[in-house]
Amino acid sequence: MASRGGGRGRGRGQLTFNMEAVGIGKGDALPPPTLQPSPLFPPLEFRPVPLPSGEEGEYVLALKQELRGAMRQLPYFIRPAVPKRDWRRLPRELKIRVRKLQKERTTILLPKRPPKTTEDKEETIQKLETLEKKEEEVTSEEDEEKEEEEEKEEEEEEEYDEEEHEEETDYIMSYFDNGEDFGGDSDDNMDEAIY
Amino acid sequence: MTQAEIKLCSLLLQEHFGEIVEKIGVHLIRTGSQPLRVIAHDTGTSLDQVKKALCVLIQHNLVIYQVHKRGVVEYEAQCSRVLRMLRYPRYIYTAKTLYSDTGELIVEELLLNGKMTMSAVVKKVADRLTETMEDGKTMDYAEVSNTFVRLADTHFVQRCPFVPATENSDPGPPPPAPTLVINEKDMYLVPKLSLIGKGKRRRSSDEDATGEPKAKRPKHTADNKEPIPDDGIYWQANLDRFHQHFRDQGIVSAVANRMDQIFRSLPVGYNISKQVLDQYLTLLADDPLEFVGKSGDSGGGMYVINLHKALGSLATATLESVVQERFGSRCARIFRLVLQKKHLEQKQVEDFAMIPAKEAKDMLYKMLSENFISLQEIPKTPDHAPSRTFYLYTVNILSAARMLLHRCYKSIANLIERRQFETKENKRLLEKSQRVEAIIASMQATGAEEAQLQEIEEMITAPERQQLETLKRNVNKLDASEIQVDETIFLLESYIESTMKRQ
């Protein structure tokens, strides 16, 4: 016990190996102690090598982005489904409203399908505004849907939204989606890059 | 499976198949083989969802199943196969270089859908190619079939294991899951199909599709009514064959680089003659790269490509390159030195590299701390006293390669996360831009005036355009980096696999 207590004071600075063998000479300043985990983005000493560019690189890159977008549209991409409502607990009127809104939407969409005559400027802008409003509606609905299931009726619309649009619209699906599926692209413009 | 690999698999599954498939897939990767109900219970997912997810995963060859005793079917995920999804663009591009657009689309369809019958592939590819052709022109099924056969002959596509034809003598109930079989000789056997027809454009009526009497349905051809001639015979892309090709490519380009160096030191202006070819081969055989070895002298000697050595050299070159880019060229010099001399003491490193002691120490420790270099202890005395032990620096290529591979997985996971983050940050702007594009497209289809189109375009302000440009540039950079890192992964994996096989 005595020697142990004494040894603690005496031999404290000794290491089990010869420092010189490893290359630290006597009197050399040791590097400062590490007091925290290394920074998340440590400064780079050397610039990274530039990425390969050129035809092959560009093509493979475009392929990659296209694939990503394409896979999202395939049936293999399973979107989280909305749980089934328990109809016994909800007022019946909510169910009917689903149909009504469905019809409403279809009628609004129909005039957007290519009519033969050219549209007025104002009409276009108006339509854009109504679409924007609807977009906001839908987005806000879908935002709430992510939270607790309080507004069940809005979730209704969300649910049938997907079904309806998968069948009937010729808009890009992501138009009405809640923004997670940013890879969607319009059917006509396949040469657009997918982000 | 390391955490880094699991994380990467999770990101890949989620990007390509959505969150539900990701949840199930990652769960299986973590826990190993499990039956359906246990998966549902452990992940807290509804049985329906689990079933859907498993179907998708099996379809894409990411999960396999096995019937265990008492009729329980267990599902097992293949983590390494999931990681291959990073390489899809490279497979498709290779098919393009070898078999042009037709080959490219065939491989793309097979990768996108996991497994397909030949008739389905041919039809789909013919349709897609027809879309890109001039009006009035169509792609004939026969041409696509030919390319398919060539891909099968060169083993780039292969048959999936199939349900064996059982005799009706088996009176018992059907097994809960089929045991699929395939033998070597059937793997590339193309069924005798007479696929007659041409590709169809999406919008046109069926008038230009000769030989197809079903002209009533505008959008979907009525081939659900026709019996599929090769029903049950599914094909998939043969990734190993592509890997072989990449390996060969890698070796050829490494040798080509080497030849360039040799070229430059040779006199200019000569024709390749037999003697010169002989010289080249001798040079290659003597070359420290050791790609080509000479075996015997009969008939002028046979040159063999030493695949393992070649892969080792490629892996080493990769390590050197990483050291150079991360730590600088002086560090790289030390690294190459230790590599060459196999074992060096501290003092020797300083002397050989001609770098002052302090710097040399610093560099060695940096590399040591990141596990590019390791220390080996050689005791002089049986008591292993530190003051009487040699400490030698050495490079253990296998473990350094493993370390680097692990870093690569982490890197790609970081790249993907960053890309998703960037996209999410700009979600609102992206959506707006997509909306505007959709509106413009539909207006163009209705023949709107230039002025109207411009007005719509102006809905996106100039700074917003700038933001979109920056986003696009960043996303492209991140994507390109992913592709680049996957090339390194391929090299390292090939080397590690080759080394493990020899042990």
XYZ file of C-alpha atoms in Angstrom:
698
model
C 0.000 0.000 0.000
C 2.701 2.412 0.893
C 4.689 1.718 -2.217
C 1.582 2.033 -4.340
C 0.786 5.389 -2.890
C 4.365 6.421 -3.319
C 4.587 4.959 -6.775
C 1.649 7.033 -7.862
C 3.508 10.210 -7.196
C 6.829 9.025 -8.483
C 6.156 7.147 -11.657
C 3.274 9.256 -12.905
C 4.913 10.615 -15.995
C 6.357 7.323 -17.176
C 5.137 5.452 -20.211
C 5.502 1.780 -20.888
C 7.562 2.325 -23.999
C 10.575 4.331 -24.913
C 9.363 7.588 -26.381
C 12.371 7.997 -28.582
C 11.704 4.781 -30.380
C 8.438 6.189 -31.603
C 10.095 9.416 -32.491
C 9.093 11.927 -29.817
C 12.299 13.441 -28.576
C 12.735 14.885 -25.102
C 11.557 18.425 -24.746
C 9.483 18.300 -27.924
C 6.169 20.065 -27.595
C 3.321 17.611 -27.644
C 0.283 18.461 -29.767
C -2.534 20.140 -27.831
C -4.990 17.773 -26.162
C -8.232 17.009 -27.946
C -11.035 18.327 -25.787
C -13.995 17.958 -28.119
C -15.086 15.793 -31.010
C -13.622 16.802 -34.363
C -15.597 19.507 -36.140
C -18.431 18.455 -38.419
C -16.944 20.176 -41.420
C -13.196 20.287 -40.829
C -11.356 22.759 -43.018
C -9.828 21.055 -46.018
C -6.113 21.310 -46.446
C -6.177 20.413 -50.092
C -8.761 21.117 -52.720
C -10.589 18.041 -53.927
C -9.885 16.707 -57.387
C -12.408 17.942 -59.952
C -15.155 15.523 -60.891
C -14.964 13.829 -64.259
C -16.806 15.815 -66.844
C -17.255 15.128 -70.482
C -19.755 13.134 -72.424
C -19.655 9.960 -70.429
C -19.868 11.711 -67.089
C -22.746 13.893 -68.208
C -24.651 11.006 -69.658
C -24.293 8.789 -66.624
C -25.335 11.685 -64.429
C -28.442 12.330 -66.482
C -29.229 8.609 -66.416
C -28.974 8.548 -62.656
C -31.365 11.408 -62.181
C -33.814 10.013 -64.697
C -33.759 6.625 -62.999
C -34.489 8.212 -59.675
C -37.473 10.019 -61.082
C -38.659 7.013 -63.041
C -38.597 4.705 -60.062
C -40.789 7.026 -58.086
C -43.475 6.719 -60.723
C -43.386 2.975 -60.983
C -45.865 0.849 -59.074
C -43.015 -0.481 -56.984
C -42.861 2.798 -55.138
C -45.220 2.290 -52.256
C -46.528 5.456 -50.744
C -47.641 5.424 -47.137
C -51.353 4.737 -47.243
C -53.866 6.620 -45.213
C -55.469 4.377 -42.626
C -59.055 3.379 -43.191
C -61.666 5.448 -41.520
C -64.045 3.916 -39.092
C -67.339 5.048 -40.592
C -69.411 4.181 -37.590
C -67.799 6.940 -35.626
C -68.061 9.733 -38.125
C -71.069 11.726 -39.278
C -72.351 10.397 -42.558
C -72.172 13.720 -44.240
C -68.427 13.548 -44.371
C -68.537 10.650 -46.726
C -70.787 12.400 -49.151
C -68.676 15.480 -49.204
C -65.939 13.351 -50.693
C -68.004 12.770 -53.793
C -68.987 16.387 -54.096
C -65.464 17.651 -53.975
C -64.440 15.017 -56.436
C -66.968 16.299 -58.900
C -65.969 19.839 -58.218
C -62.399 19.111 -58.970
C -63.153 17.276 -62.132
C -65.160 20.176 -63.449
C -62.445 22.628 -62.659
C -59.854 20.467 -64.292
C -61.772 19.849 -67.469
C -61.507 23.338 -68.859
C -57.780 23.103 -68.318
C -57.595 20.324 -70.833
C -56.470 21.768 -74.128
C -59.382 23.650 -75.590
C -59.228 24.584 -79.241
C -59.315 28.336 -78.844
C -56.601 30.375 -77.276
C -57.296 31.796 -73.873
C -57.384 35.342 -72.723
C -54.510 36.598 -70.744
C -56.701 37.465 -67.809
C -58.427 34.162 -67.876
C -55.117 32.423 -67.689
C -53.964 34.476 -64.784
C -57.247 33.903 -63.027
C -57.001 30.215 -63.544
C -53.495 30.279 -62.225
C -54.655 32.078 -59.163
C -57.434 29.610 -58.472
C -55.033 26.771 -59.038
C -52.547 28.363 -56.695
C -55.218 28.725 -54.081
C -56.248 25.154 -54.490
C -52.613 24.157 -54.314
C -52.288 25.967 -51.034
C -55.448 24.357 -49.794
C -54.221 20.949 -50.656
C -50.754 21.561 -49.256
C -52.093 22.868 -45.994
C -54.440 19.945 -45.784
C -51.665 17.549 -46.322
C -49.531 19.323 -43.774
C -52.155 18.829 -41.124
C -52.496 15.276 -42.124
C -48.977 14.716 -40.996
C -49.946 15.714 -37.476
C -52.508 14.034 -35.260
C -55.632 12.769 -36.956
C -57.825 15.634 -35.909
C -59.252 16.824 -39.162
C -60.454 13.541 -40.516
C -62.413 15.089 -43.338
C -59.343 16.656 -44.813
C -57.614 13.381 -44.686
C -60.519 12.112 -46.675
C -59.713 14.421 -49.470
C -56.104 13.451 -49.297
C -56.972 9.815 -49.638
C -59.245 10.072 -52.588
C -56.922 12.679 -54.044
C -54.337 10.064 -54.753
C -56.789 7.599 -56.199
C -58.475 10.106 -58.404
C -55.384 11.661 -59.729
C -53.728 8.424 -60.455
C -56.582 7.600 -62.768
C -57.944 10.711 -64.322
C -55.675 13.703 -64.454
C -53.195 14.286 -67.121
C -51.329 16.608 -64.828
C -48.149 15.518 -63.248
C -48.956 13.637 -60.107
C -46.644 15.688 -58.007
C -48.756 18.738 -58.738
C -51.068 17.722 -55.958
C -48.672 15.856 -53.819
C -47.338 17.170 -50.596
C -43.968 17.884 -51.988
C -42.102 14.816 -50.844
C -42.056 13.482 -54.334
C -39.953 16.115 -55.940
C -38.758 13.726 -58.549
C -41.986 13.760 -60.512
C -41.898 15.283 -63.925
C -44.379 16.140 -66.584
C -44.932 13.422 -69.095
C -44.057 15.587 -72.013
C -40.709 16.898 -71.051
C -38.472 13.948 -70.507
C -35.316 15.898 -71.214
C -35.753 18.055 -68.171
C -33.365 17.262 -65.396
C -34.853 15.778 -62.303
C -33.745 17.405 -59.095
C -23.237 -5.528 -42.036
C -21.718 -2.357 -40.736
C -23.804 0.570 -39.624
C -22.537 2.558 -42.567
C -23.773 -0.073 -45.019
C -27.138 -0.336 -43.328
C -27.523 3.436 -43.392
C -26.712 3.535 -47.069
C -29.154 0.712 -47.837
C -31.815 2.616 -45.953
C -31.281 5.746 -48.024
C -31.268 3.824 -51.295
C -34.427 1.876 -50.505
C -36.216 4.971 -49.392
C -35.272 6.955 -52.480
C -36.283 4.274 -54.907
C -39.149 2.454 -53.230
C -40.527 4.688 -50.517
C -40.588 4.546 -46.759
C -42.571 1.391 -46.242
C -40.288 -0.747 -48.341
C -37.365 0.943 -46.627
C -38.659 0.077 -43.190
C -39.180 -3.566 -44.009
C -35.948 -3.869 -45.955
C -33.781 -2.307 -43.284
C -35.444 -4.387 -40.609
C -34.607 -7.570 -42.483
C -31.052 -6.449 -43.092
C -30.598 -5.830 -39.394
C -32.311 -8.909 -38.013
C -31.591 -11.522 -40.640
C -34.088 -14.098 -41.755
C -37.649 -13.716 -40.451
C -41.158 -14.921 -41.223
C -43.960 -12.636 -42.322
C -45.813 -12.237 -39.050
C -42.714 -11.531 -37.051
C -41.742 -8.797 -39.479
C -45.157 -7.215 -39.169
C -45.069 -7.431 -35.424
C -41.530 -6.163 -34.958
C -41.884 -3.228 -37.305
C -45.384 -2.350 -36.199
C -46.577 -2.331 -39.779
C -49.852 -3.744 -41.017
C -49.712 -7.154 -42.606
C -50.905 -5.748 -45.912
C -48.122 -3.247 -46.089
C -45.517 -5.846 -45.216
C -46.840 -8.102 -47.932
C -46.684 -5.339 -50.503
C -43.189 -4.364 -49.449
C -41.926 -7.942 -49.546
C -43.401 -8.416 -53.005
C -41.536 -5.389 -54.262
C -38.290 -6.441 -52.617
C -38.509 -9.976 -53.962
C -39.414 -8.730 -57.410
C -36.227 -6.690 -57.427
C -34.041 -9.538 -56.188
C -33.333 -7.755 -52.928
C -34.999 -10.316 -50.708
C -35.077 -14.078 -51.039
C -37.332 -16.554 -49.326
C -36.940 -20.039 -48.003
C -39.399 -22.593 -46.746
C -38.420 -23.894 -43.374
C -39.776 -26.834 -41.493
C -43.425 -26.813 -40.536
C -44.158 -24.784 -43.603
C -42.875 -21.486 -42.289
C -41.512 -19.203 -44.975
C -38.645 -16.978 -43.959
C -37.453 -13.884 -45.781
C -33.898 -12.730 -45.971
C -32.538 -9.468 -47.295
C -29.420 -9.160 -49.415
C -27.661 -6.036 -48.253
C -24.922 -6.123 -50.860
C -27.498 -6.406 -53.617
C -29.227 -3.284 -52.322
C -25.940 -1.425 -52.558
C -25.733 -2.361 -56.222
C -28.519 0.116 -56.886
C -25.836 2.771 -56.824
C -24.370 1.211 -59.908
C -27.497 1.025 -62.061
C -26.555 4.022 -64.226
C -23.181 2.459 -64.899
C -24.709 -0.863 -65.972
C -27.085 0.907 -68.301
C -24.365 3.059 -69.789
C -22.177 0.019 -70.386
C -25.035 -1.689 -72.215
C -25.310 1.423 -74.337
C -21.651 1.383 -75.292
C -21.792 -2.281 -76.198
C -25.216 -2.673 -77.749
C -26.324 0.902 -78.429
C -29.687 2.354 -77.544
C -31.595 -0.878 -77.844
C -29.298 -2.656 -75.444
C -29.392 0.302 -73.115
C -33.162 0.273 -72.863
C -33.356 -3.488 -72.433
C -31.025 -3.374 -69.452
C -32.778 -0.312 -68.087
C -36.174 -2.000 -68.185
C -34.809 -5.090 -66.526
C -33.205 -3.055 -63.759
C -36.259 -0.873 -63.222
C -38.585 -3.840 -63.025
C -36.363 -6.442 -61.438
C -37.583 -9.337 -63.536
C -39.450 -9.452 -66.816
C -40.399 -11.890 -69.534
C -38.596 -11.461 -72.816
C -41.787 -10.646 -74.676
C -42.637 -7.917 -72.197
C -39.166 -6.406 -72.460
C -39.162 -6.480 -76.240
C -42.545 -4.854 -76.441
C -41.755 -2.152 -73.930
C -38.405 -1.318 -75.480
C -39.871 -1.235 -78.977
C -42.507 1.207 -77.763
C -39.939 3.409 -76.081
C -37.666 3.465 -79.100
C -40.573 4.217 -81.391
C -41.397 7.272 -79.289
C -38.004 8.708 -80.066
C -38.142 8.024 -83.774
C -39.460 10.300 -86.459
C -43.135 10.341 -87.204
C -44.248 7.354 -89.137
C -41.243 5.264 -88.222
C -41.513 2.386 -85.807
C -39.123 -0.036 -84.193
C -39.561 -3.613 -85.195
C -39.834 -6.262 -82.500
C -37.398 -8.458 -84.377
C -34.590 -5.973 -84.029
C -35.114 -5.661 -80.303
C -35.302 -9.435 -80.017
C -31.989 -9.750 -81.765
C -30.303 -7.431 -79.345
C -31.884 -9.309 -76.476
C -30.497 -12.569 -77.781
C -27.063 -11.043 -78.083
C -27.233 -9.810 -74.508
C -28.207 -13.305 -73.414
C -25.438 -14.889 -75.457
C -22.831 -12.684 -73.862
C -24.402 -13.365 -70.477
C -25.311 -9.800 -69.645
C -28.853 -10.918 -69.013
C -29.776 -14.250 -67.522
C -32.796 -16.337 -66.730
C -34.230 -16.199 -63.262
C -34.682 -19.430 -61.370
C -38.097 -20.798 -62.173
C -40.805 -22.999 -60.758
C -39.987 -26.536 -61.789
C -42.728 -28.350 -63.641
C -44.100 -30.763 -61.092
C -45.791 -33.956 -62.009
C -49.373 -34.341 -60.915
C -48.383 -37.397 -58.963
C -47.789 -35.244 -55.915
C -51.087 -35.570 -54.062
C -50.306 -33.292 -51.148
C -51.255 -29.616 -50.830
C -49.059 -27.190 -52.719
C -46.056 -25.957 -50.735
C -46.339 -22.527 -49.120
C -43.623 -21.220 -51.369
C -42.129 -22.637 -54.536
C -38.534 -23.734 -54.612
C -37.111 -22.098 -57.675
C -34.427 -23.840 -59.664
C -32.060 -23.015 -62.449
C -29.141 -24.901 -63.846
C -26.131 -23.561 -65.687
C -27.085 -24.596 -69.153
C -30.527 -23.081 -68.985
C -29.413 -19.742 -67.712
C -28.858 -18.119 -71.042
C -31.259 -20.134 -73.093
C -33.532 -17.864 -75.063
C -37.007 -19.303 -75.605
C -38.076 -19.753 -79.200
C -40.442 -16.890 -79.626
C -41.721 -15.433 -82.803
C -42.374 -11.934 -81.663
C -43.946 -10.140 -84.542
C -44.911 -6.542 -84.348
C -43.675 -3.030 -84.091
C -43.448 -0.488 -81.361
C -46.348 1.845 -80.773
C -46.360 5.482 -79.948
C -48.346 6.513 -76.954
C -50.683 8.993 -78.596
C -51.213 7.660 -82.083
C -54.079 5.407 -82.993
C -53.422 1.826 -83.903
C -53.424 2.443 -87.609
C -49.712 2.327 -87.978
C -49.386 -0.877 -86.007
C -49.544 -3.489 -88.704
C -50.553 -7.002 -87.872
C -52.388 -5.938 -84.747
C -56.138 -6.458 -85.220
C -57.042 -4.982 -81.855
C -57.540 -1.399 -82.862
C -60.193 -0.495 -80.359
C -58.323 0.428 -77.218
C -56.405 3.654 -77.657
C -54.136 3.484 -74.676
C -53.454 -0.085 -73.655
C -52.887 -2.819 -76.145
C -55.087 -5.761 -75.488
C -52.339 -8.251 -74.936
C -53.904 -9.305 -71.676
C -56.224 -11.351 -73.847
C -53.417 -12.991 -75.788
C -51.585 -15.846 -74.150
C -48.047 -14.808 -73.337
C -45.820 -17.236 -75.225
C -43.023 -17.216 -72.686
C -45.106 -17.074 -69.560
C -43.123 -17.926 -66.476
C -39.750 -17.407 -68.113
C -38.289 -14.364 -66.433
C -35.069 -12.579 -67.092
C -32.851 -10.372 -64.980
C -29.695 -8.402 -65.489
C -26.574 -10.365 -64.689
C -24.672 -7.955 -62.522
C -21.630 -10.190 -62.131
C -21.058 -10.139 -65.840
C -21.095 -6.368 -65.831
C -18.637 -6.426 -62.980
C -16.340 -8.629 -65.028
C -16.521 -6.072 -67.779
C -15.695 -3.237 -65.397
C -12.738 -5.169 -64.065
C -11.408 -5.783 -67.516
C -11.934 -2.162 -68.400
C -10.087 -1.068 -65.291
C -7.136 -3.269 -66.042
C -7.020 -2.299 -69.682
C -7.045 1.386 -68.890
C -4.389 0.973 -66.226
C -2.205 -0.851 -68.700
C -2.959 1.740 -71.344
C -1.747 4.423 -69.010
C 1.345 2.426 -68.384
C 1.867 1.911 -72.088
C 1.611 5.636 -72.545
C 4.454 6.121 -70.140
C 6.501 3.531 -71.921
C 5.569 4.986 -75.267
C 6.937 8.325 -74.334
C 10.298 6.880 -73.495
C 10.539 5.019 -76.798
C 11.689 6.438 -80.127
C 9.024 8.065 -82.237
C 7.757 6.769 -85.538
C 7.770 3.039 -85.855
C 5.334 0.379 -86.940
C 4.188 -2.262 -84.587
C 5.885 -5.452 -85.618
C 6.038 -8.821 -83.996
C 9.329 -8.092 -82.338
C 8.065 -4.853 -80.891
C 4.965 -6.589 -79.604
C 7.187 -9.122 -77.956
C 9.156 -6.325 -76.408
C 6.032 -4.749 -75.070
C 4.903 -7.937 -73.477
C 8.270 -8.482 -71.911
C 8.199 -4.965 -70.609
C 4.802 -5.556 -69.159
C 5.882 -8.788 -67.572
C 8.852 -7.145 -65.982
C 6.875 -4.127 -65.006
C 6.391 -3.820 -61.279
C 2.656 -3.696 -61.889
C 2.878 -7.444 -62.482
C -0.298 -7.506 -64.483
C 1.071 -9.862 -67.041
C 3.084 -12.898 -66.112
C 5.009 -15.129 -68.445
C 4.254 -18.780 -68.093
C 6.596 -21.068 -69.914
C 8.597 -20.520 -73.052
C 6.930 -22.975 -75.411
C 5.713 -21.349 -78.584
C 7.285 -18.106 -77.536
C 5.792 -18.253 -74.089
C 2.267 -17.721 -72.872
C 1.291 -14.525 -71.213
C -1.330 -14.627 -68.574
C -3.102 -11.834 -66.901
C -2.645 -12.121 -63.206
C -6.034 -10.956 -62.124
C -5.441 -10.882 -58.437
C -2.243 -8.929 -58.774
C -3.958 -6.562 -61.142
C -6.745 -5.908 -58.681
C -4.197 -5.491 -55.916
C -2.368 -2.897 -57.943
C -5.557 -1.031 -58.676
C -6.492 -1.057 -55.005
C -3.053 0.144 -54.022
C -3.185 2.892 -56.587
C -6.487 3.970 -55.132
C -5.026 4.090 -51.641
C -2.062 6.103 -52.858
C -4.315 8.504 -54.626
C -6.449 9.029 -51.540
C -3.384 9.672 -49.404
C -2.114 12.156 -51.938
C -5.356 14.070 -52.160
C -6.024 14.061 -48.439
C -2.588 14.615 -46.999
C -0.456 16.056 -49.756
C 2.255 14.805 -52.034
C 4.965 14.510 -49.381
C 2.765 12.236 -47.356
C 2.081 10.280 -50.500
C 5.790 9.894 -51.030
C 6.193 8.430 -47.558
C 3.222 6.169 -48.136
C 4.629 4.850 -51.386
C 7.972 4.354 -49.703
C 6.558 2.248 -46.897
C 4.508 0.352 -49.450
C 7.549 -0.421 -51.483
C 9.883 -1.371 -48.656
C 7.189 -3.224 -46.761
C 8.565 -2.418 -43.285
C 10.401 0.680 -42.200
C 11.545 2.152 -38.966
C 10.951 5.754 -38.066
C 14.530 6.705 -38.793
C 14.587 4.887 -42.094
C 11.511 6.705 -43.260
C 13.160 10.019 -42.568
C 16.298 8.998 -44.419
C 14.758 7.392 -47.463
C 12.108 10.013 -47.976
C 14.540 12.850 -47.365
C 12.020 14.656 -45.268
C 12.986 16.311 -41.977
C 12.270 14.193 -38.936
C 9.593 16.378 -37.428
C 7.554 16.551 -40.606
C 7.982 12.870 -41.281
C 6.759 12.034 -37.813
C 3.777 14.288 -38.182
C 2.800 12.744 -41.474
C 3.286 9.211 -40.311
C 1.091 9.784 -37.307
C -1.598 11.387 -39.376
C -1.711 8.398 -41.651
C -1.481 6.086 -38.683
C -4.417 7.698 -36.956
C -6.520 7.245 -40.060
C -5.393 3.642 -40.450
C -3.687 3.937 -43.788
C -0.487 2.784 -42.142
C -0.067 0.447 -39.214
C 2.631 -0.158 -36.673
C 4.117 -3.538 -36.253
C 5.994 -4.529 -33.165
C 9.031 -6.744 -33.449
C 10.384 -7.536 -30.015
C 14.099 -7.914 -29.692
C 13.913 -9.598 -26.349
C 11.439 -12.173 -25.105
C 10.107 -9.828 -22.476
C 8.736 -7.478 -25.137
C 10.177 -4.495 -23.333
C 9.217 -1.390 -25.255
C 12.670 0.091 -25.153
C 13.994 -3.023 -26.791
C 11.366 -3.437 -29.489
C 11.383 -2.504 -33.110
C 8.426 -0.465 -34.201
C 8.012 -0.760 -37.897
C 5.640 1.110 -40.109
C 3.909 -1.003 -42.668
C 0.967 -0.904 -45.024
C -1.483 -3.747 -44.711
C -3.247 -3.384 -48.019
C -6.208 -5.566 -47.171
C -7.092 -3.800 -43.962
C -6.422 -0.375 -45.449
C -8.706 -1.276 -48.352
C -11.411 -2.353 -45.916
C -11.046 0.862 -43.992
C -11.305 2.915 -47.145
C -14.323 0.946 -48.318
C -16.071 1.672 -45.083
C -15.318 5.347 -45.525
C -16.738 5.198 -49.027
C -20.040 3.865 -47.733
C -20.165 6.679 -45.232
C -19.286 9.206 -47.907
C -22.055 8.168 -50.215
C -24.547 8.175 -47.366
C -23.439 11.733 -46.567
C -23.729 12.768 -50.189
C -27.243 11.392 -50.474
C -28.333 13.022 -47.233
C -26.922 16.344 -48.313
C -28.638 16.118 -51.660
C -31.949 15.357 -49.978
C -31.407 18.226 -47.611
C -30.669 20.665 -50.421
C -33.754 19.569 -52.278
C -35.914 19.815 -49.198
C -34.670 23.307 -48.425
C -35.789 24.479 -51.824
C -38.930 22.399 -51.927
C -41.271 25.322 -52.272
C -39.294 26.850 -55.098
C -38.958 23.538 -56.889
C -42.674 22.909 -56.706
C -43.378 26.357 -58.037
C -41.014 25.847 -60.918
C -42.568 22.484 -61.752
C -46.039 24.006 -61.693
C -44.950 26.745 -64.031
C -43.394 24.234 -66.366
C -46.542 22.159 -66.382
C -48.627 25.200 -67.154
C -46.317 26.273 -69.941
C -46.352 22.778 -71.387
C -50.104 22.582 -71.446
C -50.346 26.062 -72.876
C -47.900 25.201 -75.592
C -49.973 22.189 -76.440
C -52.968 24.417 -76.920
C -50.983 26.812 -79.043
C -50.675 29.788 -76.769
C -48.945 32.925 -77.880
C -45.377 33.766 -77.140
C -46.348 36.736 -75.006
C -48.569 34.620 -72.790
C -45.830 32.080 -72.332
C -43.444 34.785 -71.345
C -45.823 36.102 -68.740
C -46.038 32.714 -67.155
C -42.306 32.340 -67.216
C -41.941 35.626 -65.450
C -43.760 34.180 -62.493
C -40.367 32.948 -61.481
C -38.291 35.960 -60.532
C -34.673 36.404 -61.479
C -33.243 35.720 -58.022
C -35.425 32.632 -57.892
C -33.968 31.479 -61.156
C -30.551 32.034 -59.713
C -31.470 29.933 -56.719
C -32.728 27.168 -58.959
C -29.538 27.280 -60.983
C -27.427 26.976 -57.881
C -29.563 24.130 -56.626
C -29.239 22.299 -59.894
C -25.503 22.753 -59.924
C -25.150 21.479 -56.395
C -27.403 18.501 -56.918
C -25.498 17.588 -60.055
C -22.225 17.831 -58.214
C -23.483 15.625 -55.410
C -24.869 13.093 -57.841
C -21.663 12.998 -59.849
C -19.715 12.495 -56.640
C -21.888 9.538 -55.745
C -21.119 7.942 -59.078
C -17.434 8.589 -58.584
C -17.322 7.076 -55.117
C -19.163 4.005 -56.356
C -16.361 3.400 -58.836
C -13.918 3.340 -55.951
C -16.219 1.029 -54.039
C -16.245 -1.351 -56.976
C -12.461 -1.444 -57.161
C -12.009 -2.034 -53.463
C -14.742 -4.652 -53.261
C -13.275 -6.529 -56.210
C -9.859 -6.584 -54.618
C -11.151 -7.650 -51.204
C -13.293 -10.360 -52.750
C -10.412 -11.658 -54.816
C -8.136 -11.725 -51.773
C -10.676 -13.509 -49.608
C -11.146 -16.164 -52.261
C -7.496 -17.039 -52.181
C -7.446 -17.563 -48.432
